[in-house]
Each structure stands twice: as structure tokens, then as C-alpha cells.
Coordinates of C-alpha atoms and ligand atoms in Angstrom, one line a residue:
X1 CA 85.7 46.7 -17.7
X2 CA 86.4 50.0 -19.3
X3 CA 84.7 53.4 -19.1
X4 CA 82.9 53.3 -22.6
X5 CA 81.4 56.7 -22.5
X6 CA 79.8 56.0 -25.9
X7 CA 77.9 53.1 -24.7
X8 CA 76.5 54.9 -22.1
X9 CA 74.9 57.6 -25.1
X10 CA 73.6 55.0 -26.9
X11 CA 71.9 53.6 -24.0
X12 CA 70.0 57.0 -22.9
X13 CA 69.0 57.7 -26.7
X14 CA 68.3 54.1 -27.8
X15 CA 65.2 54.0 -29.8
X16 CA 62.0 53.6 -27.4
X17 CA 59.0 54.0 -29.6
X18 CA 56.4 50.7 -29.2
X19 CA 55.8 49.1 -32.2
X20 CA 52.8 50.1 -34.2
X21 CA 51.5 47.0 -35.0
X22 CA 51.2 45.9 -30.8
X23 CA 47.7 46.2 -29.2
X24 CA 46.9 45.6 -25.8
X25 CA 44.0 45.4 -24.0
X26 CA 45.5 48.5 -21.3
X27 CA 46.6 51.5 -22.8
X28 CA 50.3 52.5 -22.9
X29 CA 51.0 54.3 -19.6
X30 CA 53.0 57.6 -19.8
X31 CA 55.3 58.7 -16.9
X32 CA 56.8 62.2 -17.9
X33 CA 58.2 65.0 -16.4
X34 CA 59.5 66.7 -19.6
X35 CA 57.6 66.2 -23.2
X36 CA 60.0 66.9 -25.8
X37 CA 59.0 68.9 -28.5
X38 CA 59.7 68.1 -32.5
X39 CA 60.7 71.3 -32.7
X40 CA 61.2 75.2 -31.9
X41 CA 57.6 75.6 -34.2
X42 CA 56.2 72.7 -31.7
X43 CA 57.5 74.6 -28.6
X44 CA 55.8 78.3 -29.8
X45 CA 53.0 77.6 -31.7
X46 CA 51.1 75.6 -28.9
X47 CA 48.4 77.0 -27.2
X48 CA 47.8 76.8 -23.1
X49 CA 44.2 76.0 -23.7
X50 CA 44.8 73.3 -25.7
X51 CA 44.6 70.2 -23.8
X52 CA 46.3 68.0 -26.1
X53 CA 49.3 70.1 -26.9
X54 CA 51.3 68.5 -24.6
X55 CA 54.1 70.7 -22.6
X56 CA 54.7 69.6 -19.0
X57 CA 54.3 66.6 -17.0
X58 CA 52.5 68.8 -14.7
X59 CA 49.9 69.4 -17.1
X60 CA 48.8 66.1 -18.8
X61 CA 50.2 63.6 -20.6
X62 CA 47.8 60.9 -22.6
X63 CA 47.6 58.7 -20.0
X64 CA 45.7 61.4 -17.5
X65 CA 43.7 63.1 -20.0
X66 CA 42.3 59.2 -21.2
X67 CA 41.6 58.8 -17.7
X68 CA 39.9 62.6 -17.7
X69 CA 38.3 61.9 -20.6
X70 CA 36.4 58.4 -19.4
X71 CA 35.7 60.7 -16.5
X72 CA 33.8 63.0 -18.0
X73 CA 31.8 60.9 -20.2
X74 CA 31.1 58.6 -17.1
X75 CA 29.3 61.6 -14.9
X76 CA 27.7 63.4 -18.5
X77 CA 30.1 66.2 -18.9
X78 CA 33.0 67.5 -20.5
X79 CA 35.7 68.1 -19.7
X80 CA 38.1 67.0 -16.9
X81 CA 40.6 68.1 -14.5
X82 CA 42.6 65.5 -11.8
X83 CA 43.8 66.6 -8.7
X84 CA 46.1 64.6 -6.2
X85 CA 43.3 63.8 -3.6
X86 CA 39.6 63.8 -3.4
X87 CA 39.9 66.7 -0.7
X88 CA 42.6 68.7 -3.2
X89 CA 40.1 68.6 -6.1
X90 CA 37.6 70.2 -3.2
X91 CA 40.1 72.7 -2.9
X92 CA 40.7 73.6 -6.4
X93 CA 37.2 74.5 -6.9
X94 CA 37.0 76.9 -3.6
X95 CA 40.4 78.7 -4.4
X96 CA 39.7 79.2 -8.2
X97 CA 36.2 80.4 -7.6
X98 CA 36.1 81.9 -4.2
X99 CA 37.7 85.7 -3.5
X100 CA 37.7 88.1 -0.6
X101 CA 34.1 89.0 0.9
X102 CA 32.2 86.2 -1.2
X103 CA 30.2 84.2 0.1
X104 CA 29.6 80.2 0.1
X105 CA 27.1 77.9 1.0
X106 CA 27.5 74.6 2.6
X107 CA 25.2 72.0 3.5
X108 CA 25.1 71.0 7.4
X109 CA 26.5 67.6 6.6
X110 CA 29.2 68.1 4.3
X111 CA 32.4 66.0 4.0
X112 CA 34.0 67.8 7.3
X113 CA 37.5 68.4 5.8
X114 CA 35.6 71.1 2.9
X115 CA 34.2 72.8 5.9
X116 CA 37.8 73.1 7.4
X117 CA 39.3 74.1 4.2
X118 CA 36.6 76.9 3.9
X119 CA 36.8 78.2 7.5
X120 CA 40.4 78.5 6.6
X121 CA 39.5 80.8 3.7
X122 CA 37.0 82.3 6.0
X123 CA 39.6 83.5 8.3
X124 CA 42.0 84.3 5.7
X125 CA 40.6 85.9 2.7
X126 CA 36.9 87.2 4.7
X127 CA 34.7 84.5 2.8
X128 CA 31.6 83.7 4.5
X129 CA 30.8 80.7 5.4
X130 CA 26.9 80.0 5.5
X131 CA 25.6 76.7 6.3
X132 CA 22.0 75.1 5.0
X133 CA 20.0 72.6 5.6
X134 CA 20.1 69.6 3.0
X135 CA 16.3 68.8 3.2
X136 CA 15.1 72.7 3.7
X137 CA 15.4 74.6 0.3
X138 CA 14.0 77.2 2.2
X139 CA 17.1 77.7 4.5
X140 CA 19.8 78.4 1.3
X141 CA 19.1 82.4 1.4
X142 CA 21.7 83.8 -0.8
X143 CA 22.9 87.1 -0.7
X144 CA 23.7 89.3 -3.6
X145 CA 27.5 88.3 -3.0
X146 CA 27.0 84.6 -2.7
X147 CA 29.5 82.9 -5.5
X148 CA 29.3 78.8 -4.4
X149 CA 27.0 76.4 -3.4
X150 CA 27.9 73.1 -2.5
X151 CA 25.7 70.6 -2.9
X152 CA 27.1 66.2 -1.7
X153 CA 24.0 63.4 -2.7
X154 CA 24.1 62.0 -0.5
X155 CA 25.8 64.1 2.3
X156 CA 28.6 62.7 4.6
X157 CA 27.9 60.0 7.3
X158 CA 24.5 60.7 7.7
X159 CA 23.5 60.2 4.1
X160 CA 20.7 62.3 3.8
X161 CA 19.9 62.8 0.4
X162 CA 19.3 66.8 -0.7
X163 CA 16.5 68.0 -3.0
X164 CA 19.0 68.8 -5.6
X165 CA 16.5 70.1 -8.3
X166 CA 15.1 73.0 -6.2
X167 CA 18.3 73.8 -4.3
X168 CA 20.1 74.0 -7.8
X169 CA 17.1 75.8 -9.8
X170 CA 17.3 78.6 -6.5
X171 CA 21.4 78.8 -7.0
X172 CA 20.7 79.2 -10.8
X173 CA 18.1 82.2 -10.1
X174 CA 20.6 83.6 -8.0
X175 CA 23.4 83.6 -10.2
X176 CA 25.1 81.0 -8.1
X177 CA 27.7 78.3 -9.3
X178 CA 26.4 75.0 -7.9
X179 CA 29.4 72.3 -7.3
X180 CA 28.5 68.9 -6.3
X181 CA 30.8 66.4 -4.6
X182 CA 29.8 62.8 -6.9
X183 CA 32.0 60.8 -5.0
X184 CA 29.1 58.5 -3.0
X185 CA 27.3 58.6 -6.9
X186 CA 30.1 57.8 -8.7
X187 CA 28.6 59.4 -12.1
X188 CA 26.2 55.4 -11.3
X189 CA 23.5 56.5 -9.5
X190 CA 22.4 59.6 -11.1
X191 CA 23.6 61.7 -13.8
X192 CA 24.6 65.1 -11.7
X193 CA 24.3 66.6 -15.6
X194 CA 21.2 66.7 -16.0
X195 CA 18.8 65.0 -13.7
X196 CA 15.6 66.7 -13.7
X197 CA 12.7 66.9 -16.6
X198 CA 13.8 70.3 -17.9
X199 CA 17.9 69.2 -18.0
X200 CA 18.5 70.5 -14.7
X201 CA 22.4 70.2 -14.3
X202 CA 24.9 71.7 -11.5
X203 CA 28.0 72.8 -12.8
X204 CA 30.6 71.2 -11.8
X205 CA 31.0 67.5 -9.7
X206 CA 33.7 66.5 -7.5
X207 CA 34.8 62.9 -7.4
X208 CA 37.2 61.4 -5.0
X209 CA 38.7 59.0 -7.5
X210 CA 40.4 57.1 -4.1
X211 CA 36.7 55.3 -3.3
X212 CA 34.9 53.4 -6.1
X213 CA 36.9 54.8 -9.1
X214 CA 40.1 53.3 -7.4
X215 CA 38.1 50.8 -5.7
X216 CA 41.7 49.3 -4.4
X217 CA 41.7 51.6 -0.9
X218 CA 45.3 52.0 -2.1
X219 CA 45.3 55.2 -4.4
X220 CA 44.6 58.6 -3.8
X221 CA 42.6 61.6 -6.5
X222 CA 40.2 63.4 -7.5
X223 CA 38.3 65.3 -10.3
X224 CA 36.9 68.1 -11.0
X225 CA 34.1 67.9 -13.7
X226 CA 32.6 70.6 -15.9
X227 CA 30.4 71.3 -19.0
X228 CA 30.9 74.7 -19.6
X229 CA 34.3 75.5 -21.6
X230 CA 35.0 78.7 -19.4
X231 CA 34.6 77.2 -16.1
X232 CA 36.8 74.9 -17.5
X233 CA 39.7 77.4 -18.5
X234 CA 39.4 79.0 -14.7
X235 CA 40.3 76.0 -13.1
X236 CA 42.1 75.0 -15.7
X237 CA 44.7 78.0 -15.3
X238 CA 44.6 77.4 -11.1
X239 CA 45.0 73.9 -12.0
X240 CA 48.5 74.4 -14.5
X241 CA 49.8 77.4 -12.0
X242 CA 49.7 75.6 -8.7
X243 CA 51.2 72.6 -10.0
X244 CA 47.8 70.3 -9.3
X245 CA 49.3 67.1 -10.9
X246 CA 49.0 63.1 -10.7
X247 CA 51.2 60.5 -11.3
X248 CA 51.5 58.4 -13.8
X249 CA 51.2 55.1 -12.2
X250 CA 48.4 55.8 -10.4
X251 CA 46.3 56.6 -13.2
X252 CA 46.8 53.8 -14.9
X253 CA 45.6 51.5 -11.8
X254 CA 42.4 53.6 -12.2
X255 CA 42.1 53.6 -15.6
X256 CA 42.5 49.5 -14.9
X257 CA 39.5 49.5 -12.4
X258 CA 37.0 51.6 -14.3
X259 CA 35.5 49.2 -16.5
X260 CA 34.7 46.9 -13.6
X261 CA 33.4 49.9 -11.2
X262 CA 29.8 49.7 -12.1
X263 CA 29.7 45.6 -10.7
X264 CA 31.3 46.8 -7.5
X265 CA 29.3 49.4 -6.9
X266 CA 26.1 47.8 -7.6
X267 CA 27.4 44.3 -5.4
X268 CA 28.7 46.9 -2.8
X269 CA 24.7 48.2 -3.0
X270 CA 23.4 45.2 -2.8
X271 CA 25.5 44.1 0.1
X272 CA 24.6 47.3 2.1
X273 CA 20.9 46.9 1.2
X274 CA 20.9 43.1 2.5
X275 CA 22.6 44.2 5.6
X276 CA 20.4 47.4 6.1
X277 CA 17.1 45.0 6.4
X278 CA 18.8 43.0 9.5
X279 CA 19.9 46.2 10.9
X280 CA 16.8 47.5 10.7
X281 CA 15.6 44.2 13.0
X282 CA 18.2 45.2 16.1
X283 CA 17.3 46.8 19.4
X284 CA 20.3 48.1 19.4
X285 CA 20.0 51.0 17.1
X286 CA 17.2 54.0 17.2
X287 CA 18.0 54.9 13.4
X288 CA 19.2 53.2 10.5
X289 CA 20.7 55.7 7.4
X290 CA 20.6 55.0 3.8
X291 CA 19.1 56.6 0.9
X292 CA 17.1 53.9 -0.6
X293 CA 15.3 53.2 3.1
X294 CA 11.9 55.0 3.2
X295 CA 12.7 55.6 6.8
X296 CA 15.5 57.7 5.8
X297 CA 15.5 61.7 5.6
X298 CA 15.6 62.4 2.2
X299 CA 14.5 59.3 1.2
X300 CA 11.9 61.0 -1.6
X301 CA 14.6 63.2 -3.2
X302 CA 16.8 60.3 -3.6
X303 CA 13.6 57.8 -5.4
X304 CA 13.3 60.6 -8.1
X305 CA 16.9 61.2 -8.5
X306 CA 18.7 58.1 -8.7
X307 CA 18.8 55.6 -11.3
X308 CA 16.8 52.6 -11.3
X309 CA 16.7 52.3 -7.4
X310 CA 20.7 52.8 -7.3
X311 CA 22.8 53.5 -4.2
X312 CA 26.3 53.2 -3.1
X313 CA 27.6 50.6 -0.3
X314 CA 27.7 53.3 2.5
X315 CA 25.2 52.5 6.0
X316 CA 25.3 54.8 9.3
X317 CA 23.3 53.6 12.6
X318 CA 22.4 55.9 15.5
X319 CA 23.1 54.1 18.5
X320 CA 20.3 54.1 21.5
X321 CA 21.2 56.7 23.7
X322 CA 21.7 54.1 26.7
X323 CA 25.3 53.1 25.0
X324 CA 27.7 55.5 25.9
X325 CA 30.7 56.0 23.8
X326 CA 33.2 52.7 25.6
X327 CA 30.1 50.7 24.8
X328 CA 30.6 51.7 20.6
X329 CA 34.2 51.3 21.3
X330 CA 34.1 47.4 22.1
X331 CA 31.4 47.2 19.9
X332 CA 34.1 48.5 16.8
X333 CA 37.0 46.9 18.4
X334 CA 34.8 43.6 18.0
X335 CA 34.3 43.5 14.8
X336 CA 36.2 41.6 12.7
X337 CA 35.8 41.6 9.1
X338 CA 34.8 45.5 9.1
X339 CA 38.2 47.1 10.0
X340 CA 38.1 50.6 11.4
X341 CA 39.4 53.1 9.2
X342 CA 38.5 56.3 7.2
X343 CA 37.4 56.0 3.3
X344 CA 35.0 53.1 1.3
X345 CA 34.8 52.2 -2.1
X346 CA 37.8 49.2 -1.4
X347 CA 36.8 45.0 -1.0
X348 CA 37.4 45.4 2.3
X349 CA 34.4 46.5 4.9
X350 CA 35.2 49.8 6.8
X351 CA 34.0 51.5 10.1
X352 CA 34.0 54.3 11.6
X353 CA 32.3 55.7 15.0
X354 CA 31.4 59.7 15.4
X355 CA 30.0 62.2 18.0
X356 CA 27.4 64.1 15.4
X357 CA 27.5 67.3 17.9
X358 CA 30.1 68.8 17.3
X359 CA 30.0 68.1 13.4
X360 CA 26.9 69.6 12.8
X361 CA 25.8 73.5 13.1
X362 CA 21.6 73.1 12.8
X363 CA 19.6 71.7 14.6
X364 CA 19.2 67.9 13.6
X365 CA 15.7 67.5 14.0
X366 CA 15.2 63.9 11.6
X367 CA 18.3 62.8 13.3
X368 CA 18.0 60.7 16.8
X369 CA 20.0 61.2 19.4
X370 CA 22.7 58.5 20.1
X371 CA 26.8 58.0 18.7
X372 CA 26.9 57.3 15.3
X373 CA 29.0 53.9 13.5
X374 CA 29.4 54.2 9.8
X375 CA 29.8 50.7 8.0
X376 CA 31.3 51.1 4.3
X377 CA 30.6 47.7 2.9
X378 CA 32.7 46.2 1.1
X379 CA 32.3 42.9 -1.7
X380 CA 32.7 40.4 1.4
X381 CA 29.5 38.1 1.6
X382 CA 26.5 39.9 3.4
X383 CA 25.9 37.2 5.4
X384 CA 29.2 37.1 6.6
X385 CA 29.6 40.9 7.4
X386 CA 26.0 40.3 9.3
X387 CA 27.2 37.5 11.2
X388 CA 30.7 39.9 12.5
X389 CA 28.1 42.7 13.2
X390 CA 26.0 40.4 15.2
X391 CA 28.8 38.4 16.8
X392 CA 30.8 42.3 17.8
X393 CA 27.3 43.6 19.4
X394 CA 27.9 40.7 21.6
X395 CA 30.5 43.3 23.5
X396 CA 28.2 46.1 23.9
X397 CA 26.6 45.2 27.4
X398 CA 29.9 44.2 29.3
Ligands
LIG1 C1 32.4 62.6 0.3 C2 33.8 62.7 0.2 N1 34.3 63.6 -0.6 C3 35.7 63.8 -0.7 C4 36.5 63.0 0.0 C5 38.0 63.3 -0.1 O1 38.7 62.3 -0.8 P1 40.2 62.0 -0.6 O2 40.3 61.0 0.6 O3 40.7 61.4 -1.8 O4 40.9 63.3 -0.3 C6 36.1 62.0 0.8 C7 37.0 61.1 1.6 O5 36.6 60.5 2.5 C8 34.6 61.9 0.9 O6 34.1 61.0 1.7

């Protein structure tokens, strides 16, 4: 065969376009690095804060900002920013927002890797890190230089659900910018926008896109959510000059699983209330966690927040003390259809066993004392995941 350098041009610059006629029920997918531009006009005239003038791979192409777009319109705001991981959209908000000698408010029982990005600012930049209570409004005291709160409905692994209307109407008397980590509401259970009677709204949400939005347990990303166009344009400009980006590829598999995210949710919901009524039966356990339990701290905020009694698929049990941390272990290592592993929102049933001591500052007073097993259900049948609960406490007394 010979070297025919003129086949090899054609090939590279062969037309590509789709036809216009084609319709499909996914839309195209765009990988890009490079956008090429008509022309010079194209290249000078667009404008950075224009999200559709595309420039850079790095900064959008249609196929993130449709996802962005069904983003925002899912959790009631406006525009949308996607960030690599659920934790680097976290980050995005801290290091646009927070400088030297601010100060930020966490709740005790935030998702732990925040509170490690924002002792790492701590340390660095001298941003104080001031930790409230999630059912005591009274304990967020901001000072004159407090910039963040975070807010997370409901908060990590021990699910209690915060009186977000009072904790953000106090952040919006204060002048401070309330962020809320959606990811366990999923822009389903409550609309973070404006959930109270006088349109109370935070201003900006957090999703990690890797739980229900993915819903696969094989994608990682997140989103940053806001309202207000100005926000917007701050992270917006962090955003484009770190180089926050995400592929192609992976958007399209979550643009694929959106339109089926509300069923999973709701049969993830329904799953985890089913089990939480037999749980609720067993010796075994001092405390049961879940929102929509009226046992369950916070379980008042959570009945005039959410929607229609919603609630994702996420269940933590204390332990009774008398189980010491080998007796959790072959109680995890026996089950079988839960697998243990970090993350929800996937088919498959999760767990996951902590020590709360050392993850929590306050003093956990609606909290029992025992180790703590998170179960992330997943769309097996209840019954089932019952049954490989029931057959793996089997292994606790040995
Ligand atoms: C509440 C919450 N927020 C954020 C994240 C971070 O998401 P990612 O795993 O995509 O970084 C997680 C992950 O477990 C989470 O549980």
C-alpha cells in the first residue's frame, strides 16, 4: 500500500455535521477540547460571561450546559456550574468565597471531607472554622466577619434534619451567604429555593451528581447551583480559571439517568421506610435514624420542609453499647446483599460502620451512645435486604 498523504487530509476534514432531519430520543453528546471558531469576529467578539459562546472544552460545551441547565431547573434555580466530584464542587464554593481571616460555619454533622477541606483553609489562609449545632439555631452566632454557612438536609450519617428556615433567615440578617449541600434531596424532596411561606431560599446548593443523579455508583460530579447572576460570575470565573471541567461521556450517562431519578429515589424511599419499621422491632439497636421517623432528631423540621412526606433511601442504627466494634465487624462482613463501601444513590445496597466520637465536636445529646452502621438502600426488594440484615445479625453474638 502506498503513503497517500492526501487520503489521510481528507479523512481528518471529512465532513462530520449530523443530518438535520435525525432526531433521537438522547441528545447528541459533545467531546471537545478545542471549539473552532467561524471566524476571527467569532474568536473577539465573545464575551466570558456568556455561557453559550462557546470557547474551551474546559468551559462548556452543549452537552454540559443541557445537563447544567436540567440541573438548575430540577433544584428551582438558575444557573449551573459542574465540577469533577461532589466533594470538588464543595470546594469551589469555599475557595471562591472564602479569604484570609473569614469566618465559616459548619454544622456538627457535615459531610467529613468539607470539614477537612476547611481546616485545610483554616491552617492555610487563617479562616475560622466554627462549628453549630443542626437542631440549635441558637448555637450559629456569627461574627461581623462570618462569610459562609453551610447548611446539609439532612446532615451526614446521622441524618438529622436542620431547621433550615430559621438558620437561613439568621445567615440572611447577618449578611451571610447560606450554601446547602442537596445531594441526600436531590432538588426531590424539597425545593432548597424557596421552601418556607415568605420564599425563604439559601443561595446556592451543592449536589453530588455521583449518588441519585448518576444513580449508576459508576460516575463521579457535582454542581454548584445559584439564583443570583453575580454569585454566579464569582464562581463562574474560579470555575473557568482553575480548569473545574467534566467530561464529556460522563455527562451524557447523567443526562441518560435523569429522567428516571425521581422513581429511584422514591422506590429507594420506600425501600428504606419498609426496612426502617423492622429495624425499629430489633433489640439489637438503641436508635434508629431517618428523617421521616418521629423518633428521629429533627424529625419536625423535616415534616414542614419536605415534599409530600419525601425522603431519600439513606438509614443509620446506633448499636447497643454491649457490641463492641469486632461484633459490628462480623455483623457487616455478614451481610450479603448490602456491600460495604462509601457513597448511595446506586441499585446496589451500601454499608458502612463509624466511631461517631471522633467525627463529631458537640456534645451529641439526641444521639445514643453505641457504633454506628449506615445502610444506603438500594432498589433490591425490601424484603430481601431485611432478610440479609436479619440473617448477618445472626454473627453478632459469636
Ligand atoms: C452529603 C455528601 N456530599 C458530598 C459528597 C461528595 O461527593 P463525591 O463523592 O462526588 O465527591 C458526598 C459523598 O459521599 C456526600 O455524601
Amino acid at each position: 500500500m502506498t503513503d497517500n498523504k492526501e487520503t489521510q487530509t481528507r479523512l481528518i476534514h471529512a465532513p462530520r455535521n449530523a443530518p438535520q432531519y435525525i432526531q433521537t430520543i438522547q441528545p447528541p453528546l459533545f467531546r471537545a477540547s478545542t471549539i473552532i471558531f467561524k471566524t476571527t469576529t467569532h474568536l473577539f467578539d465573545r464575551h466570558w460571561s456568556d455561557p453559550y459562546d462557546y470557547s474551551y472544552g474546559t468551559h462548556g460545551t452543549p452537552t454540559t450546559y443541557t445537563l447544567g441547565d436540567q440541573l438548575a431547573q430540577l433544584e428551582g434555580g438558575t444557573y449551573c456550574l459542574l465540577a469533577p466530584s461532589g466533594l470538588s464542587a464543595i470546594n469551589l464554593v469555599n475557595s471562591t468565597f472564602l479569604s484570609h481571616g473569614d469566618e465559616v460555619w459548619v454544622p456538627d454533622n457535615i459531610y467529613g471531607p468539607n470539614m477537612e477541606h476547611l481546616r485545610n483553609l483554616q491552617q492555610r489562609y487563617g479562616i475560622s472554622v466554627k462549628v453549630y449545632d443542626a437542631l440549635d439555631v441558637s448555637s450559629f452566632t456569627p461574627s461581623v466577619k462570618a462569610k459562609l454557612l453551610w447548611l446539609e438536609a439532612a446532615g451526614s450519617v446521622t441524618l438529622e434534619f436542620p431547621d433550615l428556615k430559621n438558620l437561613v433567615k439568621k445567615a440572611q440578617q447577618a449578611n451571610v451567604l447560606t450554601a446547602l449541600d442537596n445531594t441526600w434531596g436531590a432538588g426531590l424532596a424539597f425545593n432548597a429555593f424557596d421552601f418556607s411561606d415568605e420564599h425563604l431560599s439559601v443561595d446556592l446548593t451543592v449536589h453530588a451528581l455521583t449518588k441519585y443523579p448518576s444513580g449508576g455508583g459508576d460516575i463521579l460530579m457535582g454542581s454548584v447551583i445559584s439564583r443570583d447572576q453575580t454569585l454566579h460570575h464569582q464562581l463562574f470565573k474560579m470555575h473557568a480559571t482553575q480548569g473545574i471541567c467534566v467530561s464529556g461521556d460522563d455527562t451524557a450517562q447523567i443526562i441518560r439517568s435523569l429522567p428516571h431519578m425521581r422513581l429511584r429515589y422514591q422506590q429507594q424511599a420506600q425501600n428504606a421506610q419498609e426496612i426502617l419499621t423492622w429495624l425499629k422491632q430489633q433489640p439489637e439497636f438503641m436508635q434508629v435514624l431517618h428523617p421521616a421517623d418521629a423518633s428521629s432528631p429533627g424529625h419536625c423540621y423535616w415534616k414542614e420542609t419536605c415534599l409530600e412526606g419525601q425522603s431519600a433511601g439513606l438509614l443509620s442504627v446506633i448499636f447497643d453499647p454491649k457490641y463492641d466494634l469486632a461484633a459490628i465487624r462480623r455483623f457487616c462482613d455478614g451481610l450479603k446483599l448490602f456491600k460495604l463501601g462509601f457513597s448511595w444513590g446506586g441499585p446496589v445496597s451500601l454499608v458502612m460502620l463509624y466511631d461517631l466520637k471522633p467525627m463529631r465536636v458537640l456534645p451529641n445529646t439526641h444521639l445514643q451512645q453505641g457504633l454506628l452502621v449506615r445502610f444506603c438502600v438500594g432498589l433490591e426488594s425490601a424484603q430481601d435486604l431485611i432478610q440479609d440484615i436479619q440473617n448477618a445479625l445472626q454473627q453478632i453474638e459469636k
